[in-house]
Short mmCIF file of C-alpha atoms in Angstrom, two decimals:
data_model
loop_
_atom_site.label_atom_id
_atom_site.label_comp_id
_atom_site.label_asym_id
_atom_site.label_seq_id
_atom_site.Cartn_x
_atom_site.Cartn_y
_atom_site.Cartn_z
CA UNK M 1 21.72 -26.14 -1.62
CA UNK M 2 22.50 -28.65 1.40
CA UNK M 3 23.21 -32.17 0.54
CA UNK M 4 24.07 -33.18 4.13
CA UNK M 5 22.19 -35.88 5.53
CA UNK M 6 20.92 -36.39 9.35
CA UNK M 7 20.47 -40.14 10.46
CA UNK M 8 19.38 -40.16 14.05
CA UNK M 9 18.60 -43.32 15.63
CA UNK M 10 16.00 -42.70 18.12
CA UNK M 11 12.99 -40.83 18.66
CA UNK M 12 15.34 -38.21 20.70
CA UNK M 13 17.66 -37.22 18.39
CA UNK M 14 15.19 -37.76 15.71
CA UNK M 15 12.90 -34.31 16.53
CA UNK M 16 16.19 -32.80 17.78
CA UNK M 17 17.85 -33.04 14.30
CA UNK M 18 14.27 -31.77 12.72
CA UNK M 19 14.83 -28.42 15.52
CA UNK M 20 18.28 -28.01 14.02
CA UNK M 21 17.16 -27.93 10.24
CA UNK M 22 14.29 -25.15 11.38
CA UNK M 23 16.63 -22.57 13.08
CA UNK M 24 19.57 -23.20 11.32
CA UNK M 25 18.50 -23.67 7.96
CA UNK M 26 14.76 -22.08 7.95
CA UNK M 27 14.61 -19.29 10.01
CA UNK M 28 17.70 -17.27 9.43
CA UNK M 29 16.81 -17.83 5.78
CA UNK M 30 12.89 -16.02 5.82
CA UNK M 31 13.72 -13.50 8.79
CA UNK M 32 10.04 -13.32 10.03
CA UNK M 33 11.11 -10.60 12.65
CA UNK M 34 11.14 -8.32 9.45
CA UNK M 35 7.99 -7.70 9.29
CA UNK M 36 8.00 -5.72 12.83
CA UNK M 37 10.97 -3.20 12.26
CA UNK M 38 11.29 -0.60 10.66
CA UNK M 39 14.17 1.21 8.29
CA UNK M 40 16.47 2.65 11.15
CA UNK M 41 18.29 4.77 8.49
CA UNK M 42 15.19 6.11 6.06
CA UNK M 43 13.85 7.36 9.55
CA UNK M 44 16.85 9.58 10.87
CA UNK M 45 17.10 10.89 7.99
CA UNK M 46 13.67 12.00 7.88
CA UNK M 47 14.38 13.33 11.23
CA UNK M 48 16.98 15.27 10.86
CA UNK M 49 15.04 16.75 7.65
CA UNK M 50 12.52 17.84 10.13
CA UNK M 51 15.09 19.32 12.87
CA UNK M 52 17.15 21.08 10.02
CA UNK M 53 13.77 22.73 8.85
CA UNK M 54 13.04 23.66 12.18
CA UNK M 55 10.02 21.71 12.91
CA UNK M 56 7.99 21.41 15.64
CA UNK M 57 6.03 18.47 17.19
CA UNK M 58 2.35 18.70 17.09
CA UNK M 59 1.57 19.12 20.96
CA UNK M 60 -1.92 18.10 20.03
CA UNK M 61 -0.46 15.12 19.27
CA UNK M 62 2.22 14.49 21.92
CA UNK M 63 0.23 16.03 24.88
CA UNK M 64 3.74 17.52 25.49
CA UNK M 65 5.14 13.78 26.75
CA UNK M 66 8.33 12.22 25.50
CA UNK M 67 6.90 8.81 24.50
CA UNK M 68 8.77 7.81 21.02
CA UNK M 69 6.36 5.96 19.05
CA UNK M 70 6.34 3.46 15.89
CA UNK M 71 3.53 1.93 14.10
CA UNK M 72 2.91 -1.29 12.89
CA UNK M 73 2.56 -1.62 9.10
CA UNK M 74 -0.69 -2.46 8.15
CA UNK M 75 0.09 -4.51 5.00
CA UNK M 76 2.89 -6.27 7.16
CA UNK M 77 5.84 -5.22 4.69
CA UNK M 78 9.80 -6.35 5.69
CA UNK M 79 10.53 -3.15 7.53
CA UNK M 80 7.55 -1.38 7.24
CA UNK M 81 6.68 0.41 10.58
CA UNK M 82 6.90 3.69 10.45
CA UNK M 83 8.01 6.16 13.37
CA UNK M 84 5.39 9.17 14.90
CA UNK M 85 7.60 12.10 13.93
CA UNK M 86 5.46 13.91 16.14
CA UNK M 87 6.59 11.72 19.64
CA UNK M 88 10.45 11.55 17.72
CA UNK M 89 10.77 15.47 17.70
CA UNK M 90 9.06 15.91 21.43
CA UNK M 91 11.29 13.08 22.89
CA UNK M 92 14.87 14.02 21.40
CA UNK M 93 15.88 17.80 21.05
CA UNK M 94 18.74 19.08 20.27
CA UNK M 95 20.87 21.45 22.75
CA UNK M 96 20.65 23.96 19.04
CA UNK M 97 20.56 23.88 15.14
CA UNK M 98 24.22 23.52 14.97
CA UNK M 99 25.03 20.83 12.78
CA UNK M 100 26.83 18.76 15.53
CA UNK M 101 23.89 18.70 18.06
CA UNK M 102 21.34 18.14 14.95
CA UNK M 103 23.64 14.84 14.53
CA UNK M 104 24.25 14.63 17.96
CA UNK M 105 19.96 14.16 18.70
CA UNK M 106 20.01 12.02 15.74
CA UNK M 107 22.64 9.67 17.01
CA UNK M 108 20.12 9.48 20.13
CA UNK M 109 17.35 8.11 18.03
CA UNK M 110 19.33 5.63 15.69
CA UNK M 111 19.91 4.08 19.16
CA UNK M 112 16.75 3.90 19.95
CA UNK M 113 15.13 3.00 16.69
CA UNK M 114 18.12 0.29 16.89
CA UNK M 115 17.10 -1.20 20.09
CA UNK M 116 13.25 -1.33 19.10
CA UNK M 117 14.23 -3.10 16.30
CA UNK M 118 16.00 -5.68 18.43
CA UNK M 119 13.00 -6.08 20.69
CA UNK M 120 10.87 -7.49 17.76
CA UNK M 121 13.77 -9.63 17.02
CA UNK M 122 13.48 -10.81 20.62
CA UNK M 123 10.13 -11.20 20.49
CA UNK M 124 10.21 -12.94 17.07
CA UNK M 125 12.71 -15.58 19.09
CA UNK M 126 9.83 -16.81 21.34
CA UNK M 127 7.10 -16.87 18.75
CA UNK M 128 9.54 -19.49 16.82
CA UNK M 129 10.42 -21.69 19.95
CA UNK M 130 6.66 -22.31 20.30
CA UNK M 131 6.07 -22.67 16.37
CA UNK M 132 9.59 -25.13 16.84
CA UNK M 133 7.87 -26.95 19.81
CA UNK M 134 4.23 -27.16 18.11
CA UNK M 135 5.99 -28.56 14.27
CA UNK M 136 8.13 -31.30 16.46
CA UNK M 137 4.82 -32.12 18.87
CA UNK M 138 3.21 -32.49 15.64
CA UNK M 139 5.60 -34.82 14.43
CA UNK M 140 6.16 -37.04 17.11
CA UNK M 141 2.41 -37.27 17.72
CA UNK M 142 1.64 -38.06 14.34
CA UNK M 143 4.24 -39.92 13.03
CA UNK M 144 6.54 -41.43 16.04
CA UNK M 145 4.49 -41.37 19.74
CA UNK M 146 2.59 -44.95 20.22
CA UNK M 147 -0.30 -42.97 21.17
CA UNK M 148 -0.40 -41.28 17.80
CA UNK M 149 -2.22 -42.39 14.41
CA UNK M 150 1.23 -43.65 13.51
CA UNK M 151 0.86 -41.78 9.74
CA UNK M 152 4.53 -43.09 8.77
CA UNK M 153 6.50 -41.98 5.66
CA UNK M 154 5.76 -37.89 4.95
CA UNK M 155 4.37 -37.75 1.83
CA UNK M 156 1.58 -35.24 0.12
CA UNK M 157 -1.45 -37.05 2.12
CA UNK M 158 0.61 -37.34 5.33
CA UNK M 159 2.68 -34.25 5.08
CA UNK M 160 5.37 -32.67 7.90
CA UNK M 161 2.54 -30.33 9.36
CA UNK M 162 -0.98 -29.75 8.64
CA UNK M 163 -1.55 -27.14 5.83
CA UNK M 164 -3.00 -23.76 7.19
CA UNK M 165 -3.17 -22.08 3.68
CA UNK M 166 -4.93 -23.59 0.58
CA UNK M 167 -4.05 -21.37 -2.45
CA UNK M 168 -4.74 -22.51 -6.23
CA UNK M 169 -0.83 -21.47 -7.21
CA UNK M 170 1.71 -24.20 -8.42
CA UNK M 171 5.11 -24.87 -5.92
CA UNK M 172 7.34 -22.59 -6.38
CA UNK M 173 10.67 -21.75 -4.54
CA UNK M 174 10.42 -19.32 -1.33
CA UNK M 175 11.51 -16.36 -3.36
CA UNK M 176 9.07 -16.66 -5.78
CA UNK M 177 6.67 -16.88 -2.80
CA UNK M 178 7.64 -13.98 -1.66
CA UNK M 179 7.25 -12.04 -4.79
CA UNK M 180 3.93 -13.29 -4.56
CA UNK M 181 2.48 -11.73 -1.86
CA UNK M 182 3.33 -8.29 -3.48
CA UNK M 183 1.03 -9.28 -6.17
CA UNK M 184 -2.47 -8.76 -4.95
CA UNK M 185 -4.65 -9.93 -7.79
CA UNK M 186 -2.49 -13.07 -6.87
CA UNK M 187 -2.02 -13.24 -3.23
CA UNK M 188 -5.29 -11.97 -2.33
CA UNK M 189 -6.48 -15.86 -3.72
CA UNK M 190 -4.81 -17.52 -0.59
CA UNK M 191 -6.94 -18.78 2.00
CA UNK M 192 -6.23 -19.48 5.56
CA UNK M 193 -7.84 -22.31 7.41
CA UNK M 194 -10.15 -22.79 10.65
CA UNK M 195 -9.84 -24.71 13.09
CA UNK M 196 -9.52 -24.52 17.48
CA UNK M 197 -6.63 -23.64 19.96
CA UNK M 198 -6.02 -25.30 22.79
CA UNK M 199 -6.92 -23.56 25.95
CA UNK M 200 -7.76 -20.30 24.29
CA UNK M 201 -11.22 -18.35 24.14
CA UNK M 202 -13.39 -19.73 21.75
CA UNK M 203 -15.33 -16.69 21.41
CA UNK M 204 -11.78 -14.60 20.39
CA UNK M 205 -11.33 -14.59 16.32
CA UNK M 206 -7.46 -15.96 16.30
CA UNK M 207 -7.27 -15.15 12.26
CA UNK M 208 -7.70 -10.98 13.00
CA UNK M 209 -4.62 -8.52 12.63
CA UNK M 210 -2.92 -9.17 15.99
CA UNK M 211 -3.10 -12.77 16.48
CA UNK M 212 -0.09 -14.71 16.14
CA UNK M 213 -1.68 -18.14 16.14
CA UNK M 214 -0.85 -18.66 12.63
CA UNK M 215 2.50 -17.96 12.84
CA UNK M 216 3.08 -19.74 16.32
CA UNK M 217 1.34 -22.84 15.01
CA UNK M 218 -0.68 -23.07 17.72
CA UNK M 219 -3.54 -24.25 15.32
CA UNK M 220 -5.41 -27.11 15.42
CA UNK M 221 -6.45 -27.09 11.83
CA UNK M 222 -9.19 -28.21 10.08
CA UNK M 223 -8.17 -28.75 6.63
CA UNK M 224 -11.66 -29.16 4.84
CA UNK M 225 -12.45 -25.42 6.10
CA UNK M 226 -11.32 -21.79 5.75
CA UNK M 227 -11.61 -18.30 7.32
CA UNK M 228 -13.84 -16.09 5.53
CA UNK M 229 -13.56 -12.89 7.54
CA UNK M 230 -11.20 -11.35 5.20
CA UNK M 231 -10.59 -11.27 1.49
CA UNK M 232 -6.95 -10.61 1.62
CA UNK M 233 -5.51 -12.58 4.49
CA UNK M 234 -1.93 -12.92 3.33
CA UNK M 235 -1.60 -9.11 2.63
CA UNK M 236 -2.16 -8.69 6.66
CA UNK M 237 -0.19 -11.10 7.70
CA UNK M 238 2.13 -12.44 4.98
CA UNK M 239 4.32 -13.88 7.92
CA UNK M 240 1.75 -16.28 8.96
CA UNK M 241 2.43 -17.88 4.77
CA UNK M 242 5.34 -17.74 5.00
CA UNK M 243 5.76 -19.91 8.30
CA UNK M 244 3.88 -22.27 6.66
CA UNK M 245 6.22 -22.08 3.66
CA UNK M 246 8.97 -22.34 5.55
CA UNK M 247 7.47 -26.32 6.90
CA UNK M 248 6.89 -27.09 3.64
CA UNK M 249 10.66 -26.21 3.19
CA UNK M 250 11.47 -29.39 4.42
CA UNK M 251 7.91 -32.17 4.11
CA UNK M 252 9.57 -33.69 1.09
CA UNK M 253 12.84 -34.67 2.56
CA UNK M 254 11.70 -35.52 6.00
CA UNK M 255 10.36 -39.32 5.83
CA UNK M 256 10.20 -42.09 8.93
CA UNK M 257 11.54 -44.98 9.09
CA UNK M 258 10.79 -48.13 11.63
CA UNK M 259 12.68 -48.11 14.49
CA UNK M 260 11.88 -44.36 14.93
CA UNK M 261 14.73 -43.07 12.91
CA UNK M 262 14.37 -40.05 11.08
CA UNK M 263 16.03 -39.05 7.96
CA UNK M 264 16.48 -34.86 6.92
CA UNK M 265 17.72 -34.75 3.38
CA UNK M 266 19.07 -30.75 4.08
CA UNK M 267 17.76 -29.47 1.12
CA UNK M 268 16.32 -26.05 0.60
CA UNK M 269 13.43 -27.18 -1.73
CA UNK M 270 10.17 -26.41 -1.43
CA UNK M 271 7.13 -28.82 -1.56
CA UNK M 272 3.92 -27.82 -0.26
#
């Protein structure tokens, strides 16, 4: 798609070009933050469904407290958190059943459904400025510092980053990817490796629902093992593959040369 080419000349602008491919060209492209919102417009509607029916929220449910509430998708779908109808009815009511206060109250939502939304993008921003700091360390350890095992050109042994997924699937393009992880006899095959993080608790499991290791790549990995706690680890967290997708993006068209220059063919193709 991009046949641009980067030629830095020093081990500065080097890693500094690399952070320019990754959030110009790599993260707008997979939109991780996704898989934490929710369809703002699928759940006014079913709002205002429930207002123009007259519902009522479930005080059982609400303890009579207006604290709007959304749920994290289990199966970690693009927009699949799902508002509490329950905590939506008890937090924004409507002055009557007119028609104008019914969109009135729903207005009120879609502004707050809007700005939860924008949180997780927020909060997506950080987890990529410490994957974007943790892909560059890696780099410049491996492949540029003096103090590092000086691996030189990226290639297949020596790639970009360490692989955290082994999966028996040919490369394939991102979308196709994708696609894949909606096919469970398929995705369900992918395995995600072990290994330790730096200053955390060994005793914590950092590959459970929740963790955001992975997708920080925090990892140290170990690339001769893999996490056997669950059978399906890309169906909970098919954002963690798809960061590592998204450094194979570039591990064929990133390559060192002496003098600590580094050369980014631009190219959207993927080689994992």
């Amino acid at each position: 798609m991009w046949i641009s080419c980067l030629h830095p000349e020093s081990t500065s602008s080097g890693p500094q070009a690399l952070r320019s491919v990754l959030w110009q060209d790599v993260y707008p492209h997979i939109k991780l933050w996704e898989f934490f919102q929710l369809q703002v417009d699928e759940a006014v509607d079913q709002f205002r469904t429930q207002l123009l029916h007259g519902t009522k929220p479930d005080q059982s449910q609400t303890g009579g407290k207006k604290d709007l509430r959304t749920y994290q998708d289990p199966a970690y779908h693009r927009y699949g958190n799902t508002l509490d109808m329950d905590s939506a009815l008890q937090t924004f009511v409507p002055h009557s059943s007119a028609p104008q206060h019914v969109e009135e109250c729903c207005g009120w939502l879609r502004e707050k459904l809007n700005e939860l939304n924008e949180e997780q993008h927020a909060i997506m921003q950080q987890h990529l400025e410490k994957a974007t700091n943790c892909i560059v360390g890696n780099v410049v350890y491996e492949h540029l510092a003096d103090h590092g095992p000086k691996l030189g050109p990226v290639s297949r042994e020596n790639p970009l980053v360490t692989r955290y997924f082994t999966f028996p699937h040919p490369d394939s393009s991102l979308e196709q990817d994708l696609q894949l992880l909606e096919q469970p006899d398929q995705s369900q095959r992918l395995l995600a490796h072990n290994g330790w993080v730096m200053g955390d608790d060994p005793l914590r499991n950092f590959a459970e629902p929740g963790s955001q290791v992975y997708l920080r790549r925090e990892l140290v990995c170990w690339g001769d093992s893999a996490v056997a706690a669950s059978s399906r680890p890309e169906r909970s967290w098919p954002n963690l593959y798809v960061i590592e997708h998204c450094s194979g993006y570039l591990m064929h068209h990133v390559y060192m040369r002496p003098g600590s220059q580094v050369y980014l063919r631009r190219e959207l193709v993927h080689d994992s």
